[in-house]
Coordinates of C-alpha atoms in Angstrom, one line a residue:
M18 CA 0.0 -0.1 0.2
A19 CA 1.2 3.5 -1.0
L20 CA 0.0 6.9 0.6
K21 CA 1.0 10.5 -0.3
L22 CA 2.3 12.3 2.5
G23 CA 3.0 15.8 1.3
R24 CA 5.5 15.6 -1.3
N25 CA 6.7 12.2 -0.4
R26 CA 5.1 9.0 -1.2
V27 CA 5.6 6.1 1.6
N28 CA 5.1 2.6 0.5
F29 CA 3.9 0.5 3.5
V30 CA 5.1 -3.3 3.1
S31 CA 3.2 -5.7 5.8
G32 CA 2.8 -9.6 5.9
A33 CA 5.7 -11.8 7.7
E34 CA 7.0 -13.4 4.6
T35 CA 7.0 -10.1 2.6
V36 CA 8.3 -8.1 5.4
A37 CA 11.1 -10.9 5.5
K38 CA 11.7 -10.9 1.9
L39 CA 12.3 -7.2 2.2
W40 CA 14.9 -7.7 5.1
R41 CA 16.8 -9.9 2.7
S42 CA 17.3 -7.0 0.1
K43 CA 20.9 -5.7 -0.6
N44 CA 19.4 -2.7 -1.7
L45 CA 18.0 -1.1 1.5
D46 CA 19.3 2.2 2.5
A47 CA 18.4 3.4 6.5
T48 CA 19.3 7.4 5.2
A49 CA 15.9 8.3 5.7
E50 CA 15.3 6.8 9.1
T51 CA 18.8 8.4 10.5
S52 CA 18.0 11.7 8.9
F53 CA 14.6 12.2 10.0
S54 CA 15.5 11.3 13.6
L55 CA 18.6 13.3 13.7
K56 CA 16.7 16.6 12.3
V57 CA 13.2 16.1 13.8
F58 CA 13.9 14.7 17.2
F59 CA 17.5 16.0 17.8
A60 CA 17.8 19.3 16.1
T61 CA 20.5 18.6 13.7
P62 CA 21.8 21.8 11.9
D63 CA 20.6 22.1 8.3
Y64 CA 24.2 22.3 7.1
S65 CA 25.0 19.0 8.7
M66 CA 21.9 17.4 7.3
R67 CA 23.8 17.6 3.8
V68 CA 26.4 14.8 5.2
Y69 CA 23.7 12.3 5.9
L70 CA 21.7 12.8 3.1
G71 CA 24.4 13.0 0.6
D72 CA 26.2 9.9 1.8
K73 CA 25.2 7.0 -0.4
S74 CA 28.3 4.9 -0.1
G75 CA 26.8 2.3 2.1
V76 CA 27.8 0.5 5.1
S77 CA 30.3 -2.2 3.6
P78 CA 34.1 -1.3 3.9
Q79 CA 33.8 -1.2 -0.1
P80 CA 31.8 1.7 -0.8
H81 CA 28.8 1.5 -3.5
P82 CA 30.4 1.7 -7.1
E83 CA 28.1 4.6 -7.8
S84 CA 29.4 6.9 -4.5
N85 CA 31.9 9.3 -4.7
V86 CA 32.1 9.9 -1.2
V87 CA 35.5 10.3 0.3
E88 CA 36.5 7.8 3.2
K89 CA 36.7 10.1 6.0
N90 CA 33.0 11.2 5.2
R91 CA 31.6 7.9 4.7
Y92 CA 29.4 8.5 8.1
Y93 CA 27.2 5.2 7.8
Y94 CA 30.1 3.1 7.3
Q95 CA 32.2 4.4 9.9
N96 CA 29.4 4.7 12.5
R97 CA 28.3 1.1 11.7
K98 CA 31.7 -0.3 12.0
A99 CA 32.2 1.6 15.4
V100 CA 29.0 0.7 16.9
V101 CA 28.5 -2.8 15.7
G102 CA 32.3 -3.5 16.8
F103 CA 31.6 -2.3 20.3
F104 CA 28.3 -4.3 21.0
N105 CA 29.6 -7.4 19.5
G106 CA 32.7 -7.6 21.3
A107 CA 34.3 -6.6 24.7
G108 CA 32.5 -3.6 24.9
L109 CA 29.3 -5.2 25.5
K110 CA 30.7 -7.4 28.4
S111 CA 32.6 -4.0 29.8
M112 CA 29.7 -1.7 29.5
G113 CA 27.2 -4.5 30.9
N114 CA 29.3 -4.9 33.8
R115 CA 29.4 -1.3 34.7
F116 CA 25.3 -1.2 34.5
V117 CA 24.9 -3.9 37.0
D118 CA 27.4 -2.3 39.4
L119 CA 26.0 1.0 39.1
L120 CA 22.2 -0.2 39.3
I121 CA 23.0 -2.1 42.4
K122 CA 24.6 0.7 43.9
E123 CA 21.4 2.9 43.2
I124 CA 19.1 0.3 44.3
T125 CA 21.0 -0.1 47.7
M126 CA 21.0 3.8 47.9
L127 CA 17.1 4.1 47.8
H128 CA 15.5 5.3 51.1
L129 CA 13.8 2.3 51.8
G130 CA 13.8 0.1 54.8
P131 CA 11.9 -3.2 56.1
Q132 CA 8.5 -1.3 55.9
W133 CA 6.2 -0.7 53.0
T134 CA 6.6 2.7 51.3
E135 CA 3.3 3.8 49.2
Q136 CA 4.5 5.2 45.6
E137 CA 2.1 6.8 43.3
D138 CA 3.7 5.6 39.8
L139 CA 5.8 2.4 39.2
C140 CA 6.8 3.7 35.7
A141 CA 8.1 7.0 37.0
F142 CA 10.2 4.9 39.9
V143 CA 11.8 2.7 37.3
Q144 CA 12.8 5.9 34.9
K145 CA 14.4 7.4 37.7
L146 CA 16.1 4.3 38.9
F147 CA 17.4 3.0 35.9
I148 CA 18.6 6.4 34.0
G149 CA 21.5 7.4 36.1
P150 CA 23.2 4.1 36.0
A151 CA 22.4 3.4 32.4
V152 CA 23.7 6.8 31.1
E153 CA 26.8 6.5 33.5
A154 CA 27.6 3.2 32.0
M155 CA 27.7 4.3 28.5
C156 CA 28.8 8.0 29.0
G157 CA 31.1 8.0 32.3
P158 CA 30.1 10.4 35.6
I159 CA 31.0 13.7 34.0
L160 CA 27.9 14.1 32.3
L161 CA 25.5 13.6 35.4
A162 CA 27.7 15.4 37.5
Q163 CA 28.0 18.6 35.6
N164 CA 24.2 18.3 34.9
P165 CA 22.3 16.4 37.7
D166 CA 18.9 17.7 36.3
F167 CA 19.9 15.4 33.2
G168 CA 17.6 12.4 34.0
N169 CA 14.7 14.6 34.6
N170 CA 15.2 16.4 31.5
F171 CA 16.0 13.2 29.7
W172 CA 12.5 11.7 30.4
Q173 CA 10.7 15.2 29.8
I174 CA 12.2 15.1 26.1
D175 CA 10.9 11.5 26.0
H176 CA 7.8 12.8 26.7
D177 CA 7.9 15.5 24.3
M178 CA 8.9 13.8 21.5
Y179 CA 5.2 13.6 20.8
Y180 CA 5.4 17.5 19.8
F181 CA 7.9 16.8 17.4
F182 CA 6.9 14.0 15.7
K183 CA 3.7 15.6 14.8
A184 CA 5.7 18.8 14.1
Y185 CA 4.2 21.0 16.2
P186 CA 5.7 24.8 15.9
K187 CA 7.9 26.2 18.7
W188 CA 5.4 28.6 20.0
F189 CA 2.8 25.8 20.4
A190 CA 5.4 23.7 22.9
P191 CA 8.3 26.5 23.7
G192 CA 8.8 24.2 26.8
A193 CA 9.7 21.3 24.6
Y194 CA 12.0 23.2 22.6
R195 CA 13.7 24.8 25.6
N196 CA 14.1 21.4 27.4
R197 CA 15.8 20.0 24.2
R198 CA 18.2 22.9 23.9
K199 CA 19.1 22.4 27.6
L200 CA 20.0 18.9 26.9
L201 CA 21.9 19.7 23.7
N202 CA 24.0 22.3 25.4
D203 CA 24.8 19.5 28.3
V204 CA 26.0 17.1 26.0
K205 CA 28.0 19.7 24.2
S206 CA 29.3 20.9 27.6
W207 CA 30.5 17.3 28.4
H208 CA 32.1 17.1 25.2
T209 CA 34.3 19.9 25.8
I210 CA 35.4 18.8 29.1
A211 CA 36.3 15.3 28.0
R212 CA 38.2 16.8 25.4
Q213 CA 40.2 19.0 27.8
R214 CA 41.1 16.1 30.1
F215 CA 41.3 13.0 28.7
E216 CA 44.5 11.5 28.3
E217 CA 45.3 8.0 27.0
S218 CA 46.7 7.1 30.6
S219 CA 43.0 7.5 32.1
I220 CA 42.0 4.5 30.1
E221 CA 41.0 1.7 32.7
R222 CA 41.4 -1.9 32.2
D223 CA 37.9 -2.6 30.7
G224 CA 38.5 0.0 28.3
H225 CA 36.3 2.9 29.7
D226 CA 37.6 6.2 31.0
P227 CA 36.3 8.8 33.4
F228 CA 35.8 11.3 30.7
Y229 CA 34.2 10.0 27.8
G230 CA 32.9 6.8 29.3
S231 CA 32.6 3.8 27.2
P232 CA 35.2 3.2 24.6
L233 CA 32.2 3.7 22.0
M234 CA 31.9 7.4 23.0
R235 CA 35.6 8.0 23.1
T236 CA 35.7 6.3 19.1
R237 CA 32.4 8.2 18.0
Q238 CA 34.3 11.4 19.1
Q239 CA 37.2 10.6 17.0
Y240 CA 35.5 9.3 13.6
L241 CA 32.6 12.1 14.0
S242 CA 35.1 15.2 14.4
N243 CA 36.9 14.0 11.2
V244 CA 33.4 14.4 9.1
D245 CA 33.6 17.6 7.0
G246 CA 30.2 19.3 7.9
L247 CA 29.9 17.7 11.5
D248 CA 30.5 20.5 14.0
A249 CA 30.2 20.3 18.0
D250 CA 26.2 21.0 17.5
A251 CA 25.7 18.4 15.1
I252 CA 27.9 15.6 17.3
A253 CA 25.5 16.6 20.3
S254 CA 22.7 15.9 18.5
Q255 CA 24.5 12.6 17.5
D256 CA 25.0 11.5 21.2
L257 CA 22.1 12.7 22.7
G258 CA 20.2 10.7 19.9
L259 CA 22.4 7.6 21.0
I260 CA 21.4 8.2 24.7
W261 CA 17.8 8.4 23.8
A262 CA 17.6 5.6 21.4
E263 CA 19.4 3.0 23.8
N264 CA 17.5 3.8 27.1
A265 CA 13.9 5.4 26.0
N266 CA 13.1 2.2 24.8
S267 CA 14.8 -0.3 27.2
I268 CA 13.8 1.4 30.7
P269 CA 9.8 1.8 29.8
A270 CA 10.3 -2.0 28.7
I271 CA 11.5 -2.9 32.1
F272 CA 8.7 -1.1 33.8
W273 CA 6.2 -3.3 31.3
M274 CA 8.1 -6.8 32.2
I275 CA 8.0 -5.7 35.8
Y276 CA 4.2 -4.9 35.7
E277 CA 3.4 -8.0 33.8
A278 CA 5.1 -10.4 36.4
L279 CA 3.7 -8.6 39.6
Q280 CA 0.2 -9.4 38.1
R281 CA 0.8 -13.1 37.8
P282 CA 2.2 -14.5 41.0
Q283 CA 3.0 -17.8 39.3
L284 CA 5.0 -16.2 36.7
L285 CA 6.9 -14.3 39.0
S286 CA 7.9 -17.2 40.7
K287 CA 9.1 -19.0 37.7
A288 CA 11.1 -15.8 37.1
L289 CA 12.5 -15.6 40.3
E290 CA 13.7 -19.0 40.3
E291 CA 15.4 -18.5 37.0
I292 CA 17.0 -15.3 38.7
G293 CA 18.3 -17.4 41.7
M294 CA 20.0 -20.0 39.2
S295 CA 22.1 -16.8 37.8
K296 CA 23.2 -15.0 40.7
S297 CA 25.3 -15.4 44.0
W298 CA 26.5 -13.7 46.9
I299 CA 29.9 -13.2 48.0
G300 CA 30.7 -13.2 52.0
L301 CA 28.5 -11.0 53.7
H302 CA 28.0 -8.5 51.1
P303 CA 24.1 -7.7 50.8
S304 CA 24.1 -7.3 46.9
P305 CA 24.1 -10.1 44.5
T306 CA 26.7 -11.0 41.7
I307 CA 25.0 -11.7 38.4
D308 CA 26.1 -13.9 35.6
I309 CA 24.7 -11.7 32.7
E310 CA 25.2 -14.3 30.4
A311 CA 23.8 -17.2 32.2
L312 CA 20.7 -14.9 33.1
C313 CA 20.1 -13.7 29.5
S314 CA 20.1 -17.4 28.5
M315 CA 17.2 -18.3 30.6
P316 CA 14.2 -19.1 29.0
V317 CA 11.2 -18.0 30.7
L318 CA 13.0 -14.4 31.2
Q319 CA 13.8 -14.3 27.4
S320 CA 10.2 -15.2 26.6
M321 CA 9.0 -12.4 28.8
Y322 CA 11.4 -10.1 27.4
A323 CA 10.4 -10.8 23.8
E324 CA 6.8 -10.7 24.6
T325 CA 7.0 -7.5 26.3
L326 CA 8.6 -5.9 22.9
R327 CA 6.3 -7.7 20.9
L328 CA 2.9 -6.1 22.5
Y329 CA 4.5 -2.8 23.9
T330 CA 6.7 -1.7 21.1
S331 CA 5.6 0.5 18.3
L332 CA 8.1 1.9 15.5
F333 CA 7.9 2.9 11.7
V334 CA 10.8 1.3 10.3
L335 CA 11.9 3.5 7.4
R336 CA 14.0 2.2 4.6
S337 CA 14.3 3.1 0.8
A338 CA 16.4 1.6 -2.1
A339 CA 19.2 3.9 -2.7
H340 CA 20.8 2.3 -5.9
G341 CA 17.9 1.5 -8.4
D342 CA 14.1 0.0 -8.0
L343 CA 12.9 -2.6 -5.6
N344 CA 11.1 -5.5 -6.8
I345 CA 9.3 -7.3 -4.1
N346 CA 6.4 -9.7 -5.0
S347 CA 4.6 -8.5 -7.9
F348 CA 5.2 -4.4 -6.9
T349 CA 8.2 -2.3 -8.0
I350 CA 9.0 0.7 -5.6
P351 CA 11.1 3.5 -7.1
R352 CA 14.6 4.2 -6.3
D353 CA 14.5 6.7 -3.3
E354 CA 11.0 6.4 -2.3
L355 CA 10.3 5.5 1.1
I356 CA 9.5 2.2 2.6
A357 CA 7.6 1.7 5.9
V358 CA 7.2 -1.2 8.1
D359 CA 4.7 -0.9 11.3
S360 CA 6.1 -2.7 13.7
R361 CA 2.8 -3.3 15.7
I362 CA 0.8 -4.4 12.6
C363 CA 3.6 -7.2 12.4
A364 CA 3.4 -8.0 16.0
M365 CA -0.4 -8.0 16.0
D366 CA -0.7 -10.2 12.8
S367 CA -2.9 -13.4 13.7
D368 CA -2.0 -15.2 10.6
T369 CA 1.4 -15.6 11.9
W370 CA 1.7 -15.6 15.7
N371 CA 0.4 -18.5 17.9
T372 CA -2.7 -17.8 20.3
G373 CA -2.9 -21.0 22.1
S374 CA -6.1 -23.0 22.2
K375 CA -9.6 -21.8 22.4
E376 CA -10.6 -25.3 23.3
K377 CA -9.2 -25.5 26.7
A378 CA -10.0 -23.0 29.7
G379 CA -7.3 -20.3 30.3
A380 CA -5.4 -21.8 27.0
Y381 CA -6.5 -19.1 24.5
H382 CA -4.0 -15.9 24.6
P383 CA -5.2 -13.1 22.2
L384 CA -2.5 -10.8 20.6
D385 CA -3.3 -7.7 22.5
Q386 CA -2.6 -9.7 25.7
F387 CA 0.5 -10.8 27.5
W388 CA 1.5 -14.2 27.3
A389 CA 4.9 -15.0 28.9
E390 CA 5.2 -18.5 27.6
R391 CA 4.4 -17.3 23.9
F392 CA 8.3 -17.7 22.8
L393 CA 8.6 -21.1 24.6
V394 CA 8.6 -24.4 22.7
H395 CA 7.4 -27.3 25.1
P396 CA 9.0 -30.7 24.3
G397 CA 6.1 -32.9 23.2
D398 CA 3.7 -30.1 22.6
P399 CA 3.4 -29.4 18.9
H400 CA 1.1 -26.3 19.5
S401 CA 3.5 -24.4 21.5
G402 CA 6.0 -21.9 20.4
P403 CA 5.5 -18.3 18.8
L404 CA 4.4 -19.6 15.4
R405 CA 0.6 -20.3 14.9
C406 CA -0.5 -23.8 13.4
S407 CA -1.8 -24.2 9.7
P408 CA -5.4 -25.5 9.3
S409 CA -3.4 -29.1 8.7
G410 CA -2.2 -28.7 12.5
K411 CA 1.2 -28.2 11.6
K412 CA 3.4 -25.4 12.3
I413 CA 4.2 -22.6 9.5
S414 CA 7.9 -23.0 10.8
C415 CA 9.1 -25.1 13.8
P416 CA 12.4 -25.1 15.5
E417 CA 13.9 -28.4 16.1
S418 CA 12.6 -29.7 19.7
S419 CA 12.8 -33.1 21.6
N420 CA 9.6 -35.0 22.3
D421 CA 10.7 -35.9 25.8
P422 CA 8.2 -34.2 28.3
S423 CA 10.9 -34.4 31.0
K424 CA 13.0 -31.8 29.1
S425 CA 12.6 -28.0 29.8
P426 CA 11.0 -25.8 27.4
Q427 CA 13.2 -23.9 24.6
F428 CA 13.2 -20.3 24.0
T429 CA 13.0 -19.8 20.2
M430 CA 12.8 -16.6 17.7
D431 CA 12.7 -19.2 14.7
G432 CA 10.6 -17.7 11.9
L433 CA 9.8 -14.5 13.1
A434 CA 12.2 -12.0 10.8
G435 CA 9.3 -10.4 9.4
S436 CA 7.1 -10.4 12.6
W437 CA 9.3 -9.7 15.8
I438 CA 10.9 -6.3 14.7
P439 CA 11.2 -3.8 17.8
F440 CA 15.0 -3.3 16.5
G441 CA 14.2 -3.3 13.3
G442 CA 15.3 -5.9 10.3
G443 CA 17.9 -7.2 8.0
N444 CA 21.5 -5.8 7.9
K445 CA 20.4 -2.3 9.3
Q446 CA 18.8 -3.6 12.7
C447 CA 19.5 -1.5 15.8
P448 CA 23.4 -2.6 16.5
G449 CA 22.6 -1.9 20.4
R450 CA 20.0 -4.5 20.6
N451 CA 22.4 -6.8 22.3
F452 CA 22.9 -4.5 24.9
A453 CA 19.1 -3.5 25.1
K454 CA 18.4 -7.2 26.1
Q455 CA 21.0 -7.3 28.8
E456 CA 19.6 -3.9 30.0
I457 CA 15.9 -5.4 30.2
I458 CA 16.4 -8.8 31.5
V459 CA 19.3 -7.7 34.2
G460 CA 17.2 -4.8 35.2
F461 CA 14.1 -6.5 35.7
S462 CA 16.2 -9.6 37.9
L463 CA 18.0 -7.1 40.1
V464 CA 14.8 -4.8 40.8
L465 CA 13.0 -7.9 42.0
S466 CA 16.0 -9.6 43.8
M467 CA 16.4 -6.6 45.9
L468 CA 13.0 -5.1 46.4
D469 CA 9.6 -6.3 47.3
I470 CA 7.2 -4.6 45.1
E471 CA 3.2 -4.9 45.0
L472 CA 0.4 -3.1 42.9
S473 CA -1.4 -1.0 45.0
A474 CA -5.4 -2.1 44.9
P475 CA -4.9 -3.7 41.3
D476 CA -8.7 -4.0 41.1
K477 CA -9.1 -0.3 41.0
C478 CA -6.1 0.5 38.9
G479 CA -7.4 -1.9 36.6
I480 CA -4.9 -3.5 33.9
R481 CA -2.9 -0.8 32.3
K482 CA -2.8 -0.2 28.6
P483 CA -0.1 1.2 26.5
N484 CA -0.7 4.9 25.6
L485 CA -1.3 4.9 21.8
S486 CA -0.7 8.7 21.8
Y487 CA 2.9 7.7 21.3
Y488 CA 2.2 5.3 18.2
G489 CA 5.6 5.0 16.1
L490 CA 7.7 6.3 18.9
G491 CA 9.0 2.9 20.2
T492 CA 8.1 1.4 23.7
L493 CA 4.7 3.0 24.6
P494 CA 4.5 4.2 27.8
P495 CA 1.4 3.5 30.2
K496 CA -1.8 5.1 30.0
G497 CA -2.4 6.8 33.5
K498 CA -0.2 6.1 36.7
V499 CA 0.3 2.7 38.3
P500 CA 0.5 3.0 41.9
F501 CA 2.5 0.6 44.3
R502 CA 4.2 -0.2 47.2
V503 CA 7.9 -0.9 47.8
R504 CA 10.4 -2.3 50.2
K505 CA 13.8 -3.7 50.6
R506 CA 13.6 -7.3 50.3
L507 CA 13.9 -9.2 53.6

């Protein structure tokens, strides 16, 4: 389906097989998505936008034959190489370990005791608790130390994305534009301090340093500063965008995962059992030591994570065919025309997803409801797993699994390339998705390991639905506040 939006035609692609075929195309380009985000959300100067719009060289080491962009100005290749290299290498482990240590410290410092404390909003509690550790793990301590209100302002811009997305003018939402400018200035000031104070000798054993933080942020400064047309303002827009992308989706997802578990005592018990298998205490230290790799391999926790993102993420994944028309099925999409995939339509496709059985009480799980085991294949149960059965009773696609019912269920994502796309798809998927998974599962696990939380009067607050006013902007916030009570775990 194609729609005319202003001067542009947008081609919407849907259907699991068609979307999966789209991701396999080597002619896809993410320039439109990057340019839109940097300009509309993070106020990149017009003179710098020419860098992003003009780079048609691709993300491969060898530039596209039609490209005449010089090597140092190949932004997409340089950025992809740095970010993918970091999150697929030692950087993932080092940043994950820092995040765990900082979050444990943050939880420990909460003014809570053995008595219950009433709180008015679980989502706001999670946001405030996580943003400091997450930002410091990536950017080091200076950004937050110099700007103590950065966390609050960060969640304000996340709320204000609605105004930017809908193109509200500055006079209509002056506070939103003012807050964004302050955040950009905070990031630019941090960059200035880091450049002035950083020395090679300040790099610590895990590659982090006290000024730029992670090796990723340090490397980004090096290659972004060399690109013609990217000045201090443009680089500040870049880094604010990266901080937002890495946290504005993951942290609300932690809230939803906690919220869904708290409503289901049996599920919470299973989750805590898996968490217990992945943590230990050293001596008399009150905080747990987490085996991140083992924790993020647990089947129930992985299924909860995947189902949370399926149900509560809404993205428009934008692509275009940069070097020729794109032929998909019986349609031809002209070169440079926008291609859009709606992640929520994919996530709610009843032709693809398993919804259980209507024949047995409690076994039917519609797609607009959370089903923690949707991504689990149970040995001996051909009707389990994320994919629905065909009319013949066979799976559309089914992973290899044992028929031995004594074996544990297995987590699977097989066959979902065109259906589960909270991180986009193809070779342009979000490169930070591995850290996002760690952040969500580890964050969920630490909170429920160290705190007792109960929803307040759940019969009164009801089942919270996502706020669809933020459709297309990532992980959806809840509609209304979620009251709860909390105490340190005894």
